Coordinates of C-alpha atoms and ligand atoms in Angstrom, one line a residue:
X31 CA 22.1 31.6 -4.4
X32 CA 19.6 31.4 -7.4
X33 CA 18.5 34.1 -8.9
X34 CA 14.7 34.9 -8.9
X35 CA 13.1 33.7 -12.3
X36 CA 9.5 34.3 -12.2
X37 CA 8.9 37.5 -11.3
X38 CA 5.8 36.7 -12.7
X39 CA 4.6 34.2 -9.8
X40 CA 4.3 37.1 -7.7
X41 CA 1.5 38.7 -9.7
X42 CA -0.7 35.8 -8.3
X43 CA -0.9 37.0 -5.4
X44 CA -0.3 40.6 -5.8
X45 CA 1.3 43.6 -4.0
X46 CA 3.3 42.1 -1.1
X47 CA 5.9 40.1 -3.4
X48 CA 8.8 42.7 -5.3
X49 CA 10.4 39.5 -7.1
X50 CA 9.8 35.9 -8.3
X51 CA 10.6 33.0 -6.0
X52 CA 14.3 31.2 -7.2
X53 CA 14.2 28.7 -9.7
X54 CA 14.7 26.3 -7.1
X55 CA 11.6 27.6 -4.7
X56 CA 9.2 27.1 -8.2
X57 CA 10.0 23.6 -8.5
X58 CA 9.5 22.4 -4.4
X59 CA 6.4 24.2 -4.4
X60 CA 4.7 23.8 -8.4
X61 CA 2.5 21.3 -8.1
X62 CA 0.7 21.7 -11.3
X63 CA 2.7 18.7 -13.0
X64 CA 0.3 16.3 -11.5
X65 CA -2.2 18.4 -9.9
X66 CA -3.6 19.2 -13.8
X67 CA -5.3 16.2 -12.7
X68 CA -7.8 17.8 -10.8
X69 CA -8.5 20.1 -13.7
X70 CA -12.0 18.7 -14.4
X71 CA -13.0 19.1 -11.1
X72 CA -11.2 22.1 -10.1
X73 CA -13.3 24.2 -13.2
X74 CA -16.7 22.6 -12.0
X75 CA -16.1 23.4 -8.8
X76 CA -15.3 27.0 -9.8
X77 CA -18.5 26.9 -12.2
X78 CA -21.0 26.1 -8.8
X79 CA -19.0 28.6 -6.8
X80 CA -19.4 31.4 -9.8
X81 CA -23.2 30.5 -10.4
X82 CA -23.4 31.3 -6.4
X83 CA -21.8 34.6 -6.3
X84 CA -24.1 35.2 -9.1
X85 CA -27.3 34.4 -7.4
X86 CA -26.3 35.9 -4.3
X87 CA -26.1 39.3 -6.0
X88 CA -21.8 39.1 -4.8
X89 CA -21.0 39.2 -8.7
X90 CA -23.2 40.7 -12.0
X91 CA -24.7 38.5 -14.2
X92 CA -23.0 39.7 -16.8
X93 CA -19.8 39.1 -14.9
X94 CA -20.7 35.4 -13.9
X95 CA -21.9 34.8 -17.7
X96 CA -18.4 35.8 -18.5
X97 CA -16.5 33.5 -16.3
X98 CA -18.7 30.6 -17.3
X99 CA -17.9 30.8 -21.0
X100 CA -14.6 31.6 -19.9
X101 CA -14.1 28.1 -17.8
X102 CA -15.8 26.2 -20.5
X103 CA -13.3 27.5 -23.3
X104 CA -10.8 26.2 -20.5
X105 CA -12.3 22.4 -19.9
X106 CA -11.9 22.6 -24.0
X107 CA -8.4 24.0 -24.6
X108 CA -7.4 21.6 -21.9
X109 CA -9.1 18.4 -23.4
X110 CA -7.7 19.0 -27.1
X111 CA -4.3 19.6 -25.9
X112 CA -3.8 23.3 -26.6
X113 CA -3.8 24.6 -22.7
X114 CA -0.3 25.1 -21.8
X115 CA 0.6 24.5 -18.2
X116 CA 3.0 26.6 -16.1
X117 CA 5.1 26.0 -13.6
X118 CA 5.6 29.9 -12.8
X119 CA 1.3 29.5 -11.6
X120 CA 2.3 26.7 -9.2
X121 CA -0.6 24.5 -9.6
X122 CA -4.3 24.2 -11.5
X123 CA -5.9 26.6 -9.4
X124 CA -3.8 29.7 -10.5
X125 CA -3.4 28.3 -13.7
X126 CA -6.9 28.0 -14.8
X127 CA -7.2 31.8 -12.9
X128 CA -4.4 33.2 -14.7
X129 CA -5.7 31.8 -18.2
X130 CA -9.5 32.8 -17.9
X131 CA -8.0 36.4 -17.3
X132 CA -6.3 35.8 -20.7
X133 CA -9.5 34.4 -22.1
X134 CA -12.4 37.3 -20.7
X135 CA -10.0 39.8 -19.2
X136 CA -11.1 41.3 -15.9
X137 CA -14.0 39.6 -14.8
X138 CA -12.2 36.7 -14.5
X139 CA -10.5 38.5 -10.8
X140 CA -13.9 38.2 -9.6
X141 CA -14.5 34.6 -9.0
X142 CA -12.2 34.3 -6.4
X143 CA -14.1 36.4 -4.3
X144 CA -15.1 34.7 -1.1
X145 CA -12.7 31.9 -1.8
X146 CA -9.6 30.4 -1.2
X147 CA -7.4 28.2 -2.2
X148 CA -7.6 26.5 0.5
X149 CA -11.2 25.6 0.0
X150 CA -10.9 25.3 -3.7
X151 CA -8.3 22.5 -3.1
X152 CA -10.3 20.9 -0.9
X153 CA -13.3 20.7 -2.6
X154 CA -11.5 19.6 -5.9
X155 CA -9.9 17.1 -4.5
X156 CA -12.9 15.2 -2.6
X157 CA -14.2 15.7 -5.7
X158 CA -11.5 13.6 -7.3
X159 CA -11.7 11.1 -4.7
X160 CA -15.4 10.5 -5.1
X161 CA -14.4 10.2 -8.8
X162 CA -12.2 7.3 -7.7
X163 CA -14.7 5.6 -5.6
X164 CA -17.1 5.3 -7.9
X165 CA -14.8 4.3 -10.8
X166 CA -13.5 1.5 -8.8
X167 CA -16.7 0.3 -7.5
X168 CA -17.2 -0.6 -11.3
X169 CA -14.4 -2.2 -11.3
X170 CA -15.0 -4.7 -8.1
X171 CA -18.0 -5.0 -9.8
X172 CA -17.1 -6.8 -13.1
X173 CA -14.2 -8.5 -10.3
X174 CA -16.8 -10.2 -8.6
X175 CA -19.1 -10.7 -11.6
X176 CA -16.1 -12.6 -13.1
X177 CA -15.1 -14.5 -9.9
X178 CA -18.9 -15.9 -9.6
X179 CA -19.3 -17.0 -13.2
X180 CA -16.2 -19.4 -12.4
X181 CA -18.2 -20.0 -8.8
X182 CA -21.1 -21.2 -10.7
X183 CA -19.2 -23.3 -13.4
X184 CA -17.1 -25.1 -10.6
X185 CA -19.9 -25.2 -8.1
X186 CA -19.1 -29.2 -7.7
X187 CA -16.0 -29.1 -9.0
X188 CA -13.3 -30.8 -6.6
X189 CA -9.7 -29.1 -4.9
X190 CA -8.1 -29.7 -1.5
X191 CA -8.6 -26.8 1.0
X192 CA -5.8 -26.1 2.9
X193 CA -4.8 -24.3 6.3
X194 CA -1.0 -23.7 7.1
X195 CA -0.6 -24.8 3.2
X196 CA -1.5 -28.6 4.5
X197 CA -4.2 -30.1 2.7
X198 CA -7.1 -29.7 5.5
X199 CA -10.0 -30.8 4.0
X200 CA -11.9 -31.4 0.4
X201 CA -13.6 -27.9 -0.8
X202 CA -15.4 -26.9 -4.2
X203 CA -13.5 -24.2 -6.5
X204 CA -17.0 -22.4 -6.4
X205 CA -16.5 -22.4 -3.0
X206 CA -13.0 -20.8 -2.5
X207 CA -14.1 -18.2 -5.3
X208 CA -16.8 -17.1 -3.3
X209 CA -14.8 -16.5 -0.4
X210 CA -12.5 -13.6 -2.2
X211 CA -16.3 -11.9 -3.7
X212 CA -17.4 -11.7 -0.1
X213 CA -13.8 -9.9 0.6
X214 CA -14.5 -7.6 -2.5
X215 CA -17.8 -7.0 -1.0
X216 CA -16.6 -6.0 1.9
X217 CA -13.9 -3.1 0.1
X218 CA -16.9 -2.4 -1.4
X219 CA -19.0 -1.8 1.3
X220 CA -16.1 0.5 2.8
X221 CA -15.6 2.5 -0.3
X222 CA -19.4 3.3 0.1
X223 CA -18.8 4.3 3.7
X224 CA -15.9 6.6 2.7
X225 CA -17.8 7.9 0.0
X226 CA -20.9 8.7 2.4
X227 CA -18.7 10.1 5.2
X228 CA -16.8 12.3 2.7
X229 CA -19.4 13.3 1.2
X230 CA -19.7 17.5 2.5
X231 CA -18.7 20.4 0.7
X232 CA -15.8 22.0 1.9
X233 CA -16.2 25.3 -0.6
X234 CA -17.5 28.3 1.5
X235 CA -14.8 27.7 4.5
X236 CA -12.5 30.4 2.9
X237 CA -8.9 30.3 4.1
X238 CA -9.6 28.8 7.4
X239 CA -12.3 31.3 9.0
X240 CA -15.6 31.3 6.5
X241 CA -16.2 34.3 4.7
X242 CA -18.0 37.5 5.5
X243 CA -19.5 37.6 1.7
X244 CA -23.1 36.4 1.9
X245 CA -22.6 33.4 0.4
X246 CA -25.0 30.5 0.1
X247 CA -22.7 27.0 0.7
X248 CA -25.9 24.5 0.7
X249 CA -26.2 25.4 -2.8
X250 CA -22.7 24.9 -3.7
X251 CA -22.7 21.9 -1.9
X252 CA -26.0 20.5 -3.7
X253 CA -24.8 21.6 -7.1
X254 CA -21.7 19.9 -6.7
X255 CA -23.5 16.5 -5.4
X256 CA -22.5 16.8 -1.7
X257 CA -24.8 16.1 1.1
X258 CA -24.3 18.9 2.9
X259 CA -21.5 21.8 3.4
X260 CA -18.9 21.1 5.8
X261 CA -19.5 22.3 9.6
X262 CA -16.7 23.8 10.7
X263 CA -14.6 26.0 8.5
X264 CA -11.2 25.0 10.2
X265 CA -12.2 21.4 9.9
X266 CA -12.6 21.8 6.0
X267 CA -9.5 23.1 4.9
X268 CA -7.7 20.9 7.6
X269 CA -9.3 17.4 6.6
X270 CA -7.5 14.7 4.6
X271 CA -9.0 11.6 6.7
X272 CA -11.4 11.2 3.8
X273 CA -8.2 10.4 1.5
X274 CA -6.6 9.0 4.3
X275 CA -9.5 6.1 4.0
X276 CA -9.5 5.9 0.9
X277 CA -6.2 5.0 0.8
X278 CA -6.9 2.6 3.8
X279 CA -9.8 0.9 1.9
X280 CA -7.6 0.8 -1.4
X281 CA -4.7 -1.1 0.9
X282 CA -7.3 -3.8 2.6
X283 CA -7.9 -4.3 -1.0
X284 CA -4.3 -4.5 -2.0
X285 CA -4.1 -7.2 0.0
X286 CA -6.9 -8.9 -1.0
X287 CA -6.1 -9.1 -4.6
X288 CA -2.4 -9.7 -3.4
X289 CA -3.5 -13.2 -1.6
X290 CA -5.6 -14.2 -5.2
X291 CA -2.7 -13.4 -7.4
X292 CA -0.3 -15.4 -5.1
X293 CA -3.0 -18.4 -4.8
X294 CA -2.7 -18.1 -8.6
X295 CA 0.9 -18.3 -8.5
X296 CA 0.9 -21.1 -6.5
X297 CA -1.9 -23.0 -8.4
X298 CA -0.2 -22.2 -11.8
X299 CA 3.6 -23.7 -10.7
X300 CA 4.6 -27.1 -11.5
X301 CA 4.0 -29.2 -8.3
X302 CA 0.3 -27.9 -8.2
X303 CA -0.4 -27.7 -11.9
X304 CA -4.0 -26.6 -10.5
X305 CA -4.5 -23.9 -13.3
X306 CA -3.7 -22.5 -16.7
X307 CA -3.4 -19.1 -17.6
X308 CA -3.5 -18.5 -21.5
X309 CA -0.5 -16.2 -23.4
X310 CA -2.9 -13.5 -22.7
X311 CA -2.1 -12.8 -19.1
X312 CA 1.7 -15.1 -19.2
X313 CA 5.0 -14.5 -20.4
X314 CA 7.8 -16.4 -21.3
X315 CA 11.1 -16.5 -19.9
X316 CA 13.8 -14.9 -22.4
X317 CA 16.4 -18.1 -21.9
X318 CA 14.3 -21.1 -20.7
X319 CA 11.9 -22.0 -23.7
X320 CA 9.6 -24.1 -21.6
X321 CA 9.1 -21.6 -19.3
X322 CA 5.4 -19.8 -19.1
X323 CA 5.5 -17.5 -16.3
X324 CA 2.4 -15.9 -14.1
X325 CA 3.8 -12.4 -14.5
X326 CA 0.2 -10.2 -14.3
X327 CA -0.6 -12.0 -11.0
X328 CA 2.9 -11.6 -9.5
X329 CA 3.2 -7.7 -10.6
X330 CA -1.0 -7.4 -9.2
X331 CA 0.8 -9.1 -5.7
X332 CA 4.1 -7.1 -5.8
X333 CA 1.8 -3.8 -6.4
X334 CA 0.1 -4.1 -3.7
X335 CA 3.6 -2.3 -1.9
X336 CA 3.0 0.8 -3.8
X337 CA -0.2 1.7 -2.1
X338 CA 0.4 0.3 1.3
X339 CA 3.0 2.5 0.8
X340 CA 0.8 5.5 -0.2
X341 CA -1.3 5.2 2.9
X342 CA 2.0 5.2 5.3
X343 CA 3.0 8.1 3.5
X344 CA 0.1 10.4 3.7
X345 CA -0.5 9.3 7.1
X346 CA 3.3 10.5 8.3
X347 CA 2.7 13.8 5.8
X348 CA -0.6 14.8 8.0
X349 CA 0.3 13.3 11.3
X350 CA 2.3 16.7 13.1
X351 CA 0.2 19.9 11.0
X352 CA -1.2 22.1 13.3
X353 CA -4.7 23.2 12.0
X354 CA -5.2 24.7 9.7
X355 CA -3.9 23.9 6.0
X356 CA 0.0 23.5 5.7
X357 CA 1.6 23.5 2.4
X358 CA 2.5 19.5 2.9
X359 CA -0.4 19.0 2.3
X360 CA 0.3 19.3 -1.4
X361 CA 1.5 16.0 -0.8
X362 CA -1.6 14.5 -0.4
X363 CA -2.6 14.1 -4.0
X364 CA 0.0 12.0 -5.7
X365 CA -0.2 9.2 -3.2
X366 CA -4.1 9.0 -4.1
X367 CA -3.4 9.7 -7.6
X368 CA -0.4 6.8 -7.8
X369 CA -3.4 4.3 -5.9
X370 CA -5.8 5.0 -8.2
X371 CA -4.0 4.1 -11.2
X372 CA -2.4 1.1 -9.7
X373 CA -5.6 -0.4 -8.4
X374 CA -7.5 -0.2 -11.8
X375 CA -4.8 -1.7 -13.2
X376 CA -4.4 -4.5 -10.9
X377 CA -8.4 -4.4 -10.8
X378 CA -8.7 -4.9 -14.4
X379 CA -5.8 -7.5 -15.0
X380 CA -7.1 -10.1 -12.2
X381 CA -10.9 -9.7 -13.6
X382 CA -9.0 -10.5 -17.3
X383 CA -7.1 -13.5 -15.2
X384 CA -10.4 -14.4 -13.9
X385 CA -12.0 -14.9 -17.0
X386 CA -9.1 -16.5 -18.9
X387 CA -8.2 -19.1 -16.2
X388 CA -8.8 -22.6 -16.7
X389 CA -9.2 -24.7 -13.7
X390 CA -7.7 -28.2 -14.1
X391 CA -10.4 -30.1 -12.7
X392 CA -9.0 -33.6 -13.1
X393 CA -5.7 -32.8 -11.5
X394 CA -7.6 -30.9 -8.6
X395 CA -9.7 -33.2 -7.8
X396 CA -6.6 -36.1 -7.8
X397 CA -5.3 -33.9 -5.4
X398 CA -8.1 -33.4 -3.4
X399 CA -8.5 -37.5 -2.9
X400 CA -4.5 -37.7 -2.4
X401 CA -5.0 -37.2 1.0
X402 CA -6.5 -38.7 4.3
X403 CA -9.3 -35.3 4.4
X404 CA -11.6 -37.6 4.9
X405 CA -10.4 -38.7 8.7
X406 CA -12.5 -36.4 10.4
X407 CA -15.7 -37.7 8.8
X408 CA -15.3 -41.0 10.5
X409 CA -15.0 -39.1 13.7
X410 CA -18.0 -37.5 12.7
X411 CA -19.9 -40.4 12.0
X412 CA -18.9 -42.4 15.3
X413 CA -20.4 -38.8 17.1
X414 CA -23.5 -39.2 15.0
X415 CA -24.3 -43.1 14.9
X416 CA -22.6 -44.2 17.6
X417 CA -22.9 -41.1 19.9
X418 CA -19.0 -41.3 21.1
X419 CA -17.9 -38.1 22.4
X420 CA -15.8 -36.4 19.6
X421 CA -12.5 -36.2 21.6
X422 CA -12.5 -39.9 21.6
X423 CA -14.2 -40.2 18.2
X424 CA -11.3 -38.1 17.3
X425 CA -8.6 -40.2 18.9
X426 CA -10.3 -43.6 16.9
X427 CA -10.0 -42.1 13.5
X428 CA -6.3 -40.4 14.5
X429 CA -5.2 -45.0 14.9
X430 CA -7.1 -45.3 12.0
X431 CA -4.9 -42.6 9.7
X432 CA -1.7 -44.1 11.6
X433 CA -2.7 -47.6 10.3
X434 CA -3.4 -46.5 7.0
X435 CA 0.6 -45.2 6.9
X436 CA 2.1 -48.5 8.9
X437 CA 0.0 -50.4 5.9
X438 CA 1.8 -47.8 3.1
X439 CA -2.3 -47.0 2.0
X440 CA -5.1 -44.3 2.0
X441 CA -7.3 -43.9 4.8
X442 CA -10.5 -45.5 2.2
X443 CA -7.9 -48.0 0.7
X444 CA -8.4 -49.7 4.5
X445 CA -10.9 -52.4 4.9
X446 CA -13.8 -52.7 6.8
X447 CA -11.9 -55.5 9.1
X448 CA -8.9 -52.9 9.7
X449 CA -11.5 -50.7 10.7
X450 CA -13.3 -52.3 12.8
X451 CA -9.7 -53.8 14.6
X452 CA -9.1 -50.1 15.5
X453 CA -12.5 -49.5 16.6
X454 CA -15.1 -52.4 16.2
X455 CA -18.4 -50.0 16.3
X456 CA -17.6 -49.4 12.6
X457 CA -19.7 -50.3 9.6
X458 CA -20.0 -50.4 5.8
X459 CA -22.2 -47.4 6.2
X460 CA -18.8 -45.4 8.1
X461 CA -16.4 -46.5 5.4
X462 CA -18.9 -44.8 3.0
X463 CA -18.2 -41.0 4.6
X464 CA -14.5 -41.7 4.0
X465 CA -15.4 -40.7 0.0
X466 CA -14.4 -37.5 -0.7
X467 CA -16.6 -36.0 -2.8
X468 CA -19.8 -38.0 -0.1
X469 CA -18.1 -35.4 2.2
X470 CA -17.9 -32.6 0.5
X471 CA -21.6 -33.1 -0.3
X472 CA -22.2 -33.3 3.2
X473 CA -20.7 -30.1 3.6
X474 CA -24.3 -28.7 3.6
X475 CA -24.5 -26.0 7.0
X476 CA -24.6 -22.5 5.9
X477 CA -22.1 -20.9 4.0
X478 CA -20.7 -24.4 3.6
X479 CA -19.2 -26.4 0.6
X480 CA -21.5 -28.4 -0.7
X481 CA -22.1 -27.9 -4.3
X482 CA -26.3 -27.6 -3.0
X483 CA -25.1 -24.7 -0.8
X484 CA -22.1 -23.0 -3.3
X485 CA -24.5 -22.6 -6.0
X486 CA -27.4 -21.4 -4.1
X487 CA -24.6 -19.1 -2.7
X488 CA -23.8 -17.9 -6.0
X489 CA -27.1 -17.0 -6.9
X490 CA -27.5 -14.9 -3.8
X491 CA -24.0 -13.3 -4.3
X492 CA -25.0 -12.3 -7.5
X493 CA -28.0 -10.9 -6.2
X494 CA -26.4 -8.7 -3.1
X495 CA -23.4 -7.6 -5.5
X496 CA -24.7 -7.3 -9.2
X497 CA -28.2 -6.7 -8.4
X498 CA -29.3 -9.3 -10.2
X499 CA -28.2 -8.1 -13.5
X500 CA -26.0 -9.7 -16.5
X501 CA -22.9 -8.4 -17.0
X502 CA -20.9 -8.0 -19.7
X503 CA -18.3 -10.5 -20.7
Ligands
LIG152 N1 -1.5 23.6 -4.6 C1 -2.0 23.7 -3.2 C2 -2.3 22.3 -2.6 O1 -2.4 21.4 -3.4 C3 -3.3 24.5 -3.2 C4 -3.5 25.2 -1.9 C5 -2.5 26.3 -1.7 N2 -2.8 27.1 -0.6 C6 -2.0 27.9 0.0 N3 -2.4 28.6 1.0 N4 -0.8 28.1 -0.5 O2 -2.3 22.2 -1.4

């Protein structure tokens, strides 16, 4: 058995506890190693809640005045170093408490009044979250203002498109940019949904019942920058779906940057030689001297595990708790806390990939002519000009690609008379739409690729996700 070791733990909460919790019972349930994290919102939270009491006549002035100094010492002593954390106090909550008792002596038992942990933790961890949202929305945003300055440069520029990895048909680079800053619109758009839905105060809900203190949660919940309080006490201390989407959003994400950074792997291997990635964001291999590697990209797809990982594990953490708050649900911050580093990371090294890359336009547009992408326009043309259903239109040009490999040539390396002894209704004018970059220009419907429609497209993406504005470099 160990022996007890903090008799001092059980002064936290007072009177029912003779000795400290075993040595081994302080380190399964301290959380304070990485919930210290929270400490900025955890004092500002207590700050709102304080200012409350005050104004609600629940506390004195004088004693409020107190523990606002007090915390503000704290944010201080915390920020140059000198707080020391303890593992005896469990977590930030009791910590802070125990020190601003240190710091102001016994006002500093008052602030807890009408609160509890419960909906302290709560509140200081949606705090947190918003945090998070809104320091990765900043960071999608310089993503996608990176991803459409390339757009714009490449508008016209040439590469083979590809479904099932088979070259499908010609595309611009500005085109196939554009497609991943509509996905990072789209993770932003959810962040701001998470961040809307999330957006209610939790403080005020007590331990799991509300409070019989007259307490005023609208003005907690304004001063903290929540729409409203919470509406149902049990609810409050209960609720983690708000991390449980952020973690969602932060996985569809994941993936997101996970199919880029694999698109740059591919692009950047031998075979494809479609990019170049500088020393800034390669390494070498430490035997082959020839060898530059894509390791940022490959390490921005491999993270991706770590929070698709995160999100299965708070999901299995919340999914059998009875209501109200359980202690697993401790567990809930170092998943989000593990996400949020990993994605601005990942965030900031494919925006630094994005701007250092160096499309090889030459190369990608060889490749883009090295095959027959072109055999649909003839069908195309035969429905257009010659008003052939496209089935059959379909079936002419299929001959015509299967002449074009008997004869050991391109689809355009054919001449008009092979052409026209596969299907005599063709012209000049149809062996013109076999050029690739004629059809790619022809590309023009909406949300096509033709440079016309890729760079208006740009302008309007930079509209809808930059507002308009420069941004830095
Ligand atoms: N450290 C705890 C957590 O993160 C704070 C809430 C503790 N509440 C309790 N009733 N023991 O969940």
């Amino acid at each position: 058995m160990d022996k007890p070791n903090n008799p001092e733990a059980s002064t936290i909460w007072g009177g029912r506890f003779d000795a400290g919790p075993s040595e081994v019972m302080s380190r399964i349930n301290a959380s304070i190693d990485f919930d210290r994290r929270l400490y900025a919102q955890d004092i500002r939270a207590s700050k709102a809640h304080c200012e409350m009491l005050v104004r609600q006549k629940i506390i004195t002035a004088a004693d409020g005045a107190a523990i606002a100094a007090g915390l503000d010492t704290i944010v201080a002593e915390i920020e140059n170093g000198t707080f020391v954390f303890r593992t005896a106090l469990e977590d930030i909550h009791m910590n802070v408490e125990s020190r601003l008792k240190d710091v102001i002596g016994d006002p500093a038992g008052r602030l807890h009044t009408a609160r509890s942990r419960n909906d302290q933790v709560a509140t200081d961890f949606k705090l947190w979250v918003r945090d998070a949202l809104d320091a990765l929305d900043t960071g999608l945003h310089d993503l996608q203002a990176a991803l459409i300055d390339q757009a714009e440069r490449h508008s016209a520029s040439l590469m083979p498109g590809y479904t099932h990895l088979q070259t499908a048909q010609a595309v611009t680079i500005g085109h196939h940019l554009l497609a991943y800053v509509e996905m990072i619109g789209r993770d932003r758009s959810r962040a701001t949904d998470c961040r809307k839905r999330m957006n209610e105060s939790p403080l005020g809900s007590g331990a799991l019942a509300g409070t019989s203190f007259p307490i005023d949660r609208h003005f907690t919940a304004t001063a903290l920058g929540f729409d409203r309080p919470t509406a149902n006490s049990l609810d409050a201390v209960s609720d983690r779906d708000f991390a449980l989407e952020y973690l969602s959003l932060a996985a569809i994400l994941a993936v997101h940057l996970s199919r880029l950074a694999e698109e740059i792997v591919i692009w950047m291997s031998e075979p494809f030689g479609f990019v170049k990635l500088s020393d800034a964001f390669t390494s070498g291999s430490s035997m082959l001297p020839q060898k530059r590697n894509p390791d940022a990209a490959e390490l921005v797809r491999a993270k991706t595990g770590r929070v698709i990982g995160a999100l299965a594990g708070l999901l299995v953490v919340m999914k059998g708790l009875p209501l109200a708050y359980s202690k697993d649900m401790q567990e809930d911050k170092e998943p989000a806390f593990e996400t949020a580093d990993t994605l601005a990371l990942c965030v900031a090294a494919m925006t630094g990939m994005m701007r250092d890359i160096v499309f090889q336009t030459d190369r990608l547009t060889e490749a883009a002519r090295a095959s027959d992408t072109t055999a649909v326009d003839i069908a195309d043309w035969l429905v257009r000009e010659r008003g052939i259903p496209f089935r059959e239109a379909h079936h002419v040009s299929g001959r015509l690609v299967k002449l074009a490999e008997t004869k050991g040539c391109r689809l355009v390396q054919l001449s008009l008379a092979d052409l026209q002894s596969v299907e005599p209704a063709l012209t000049e004018a149809a062996k013109a739409v076999l050029d690739v970059e004629t059809a790619v220009q022809a590309r023009t419907s909406f949300g096509g690729t033709a440079p016309t429609r890729v760079k208006e497209a740009c302008a309007d993406a930079r509209k809808r996700f930059l507002g308009g504005k420069d941004v830095k470099q």
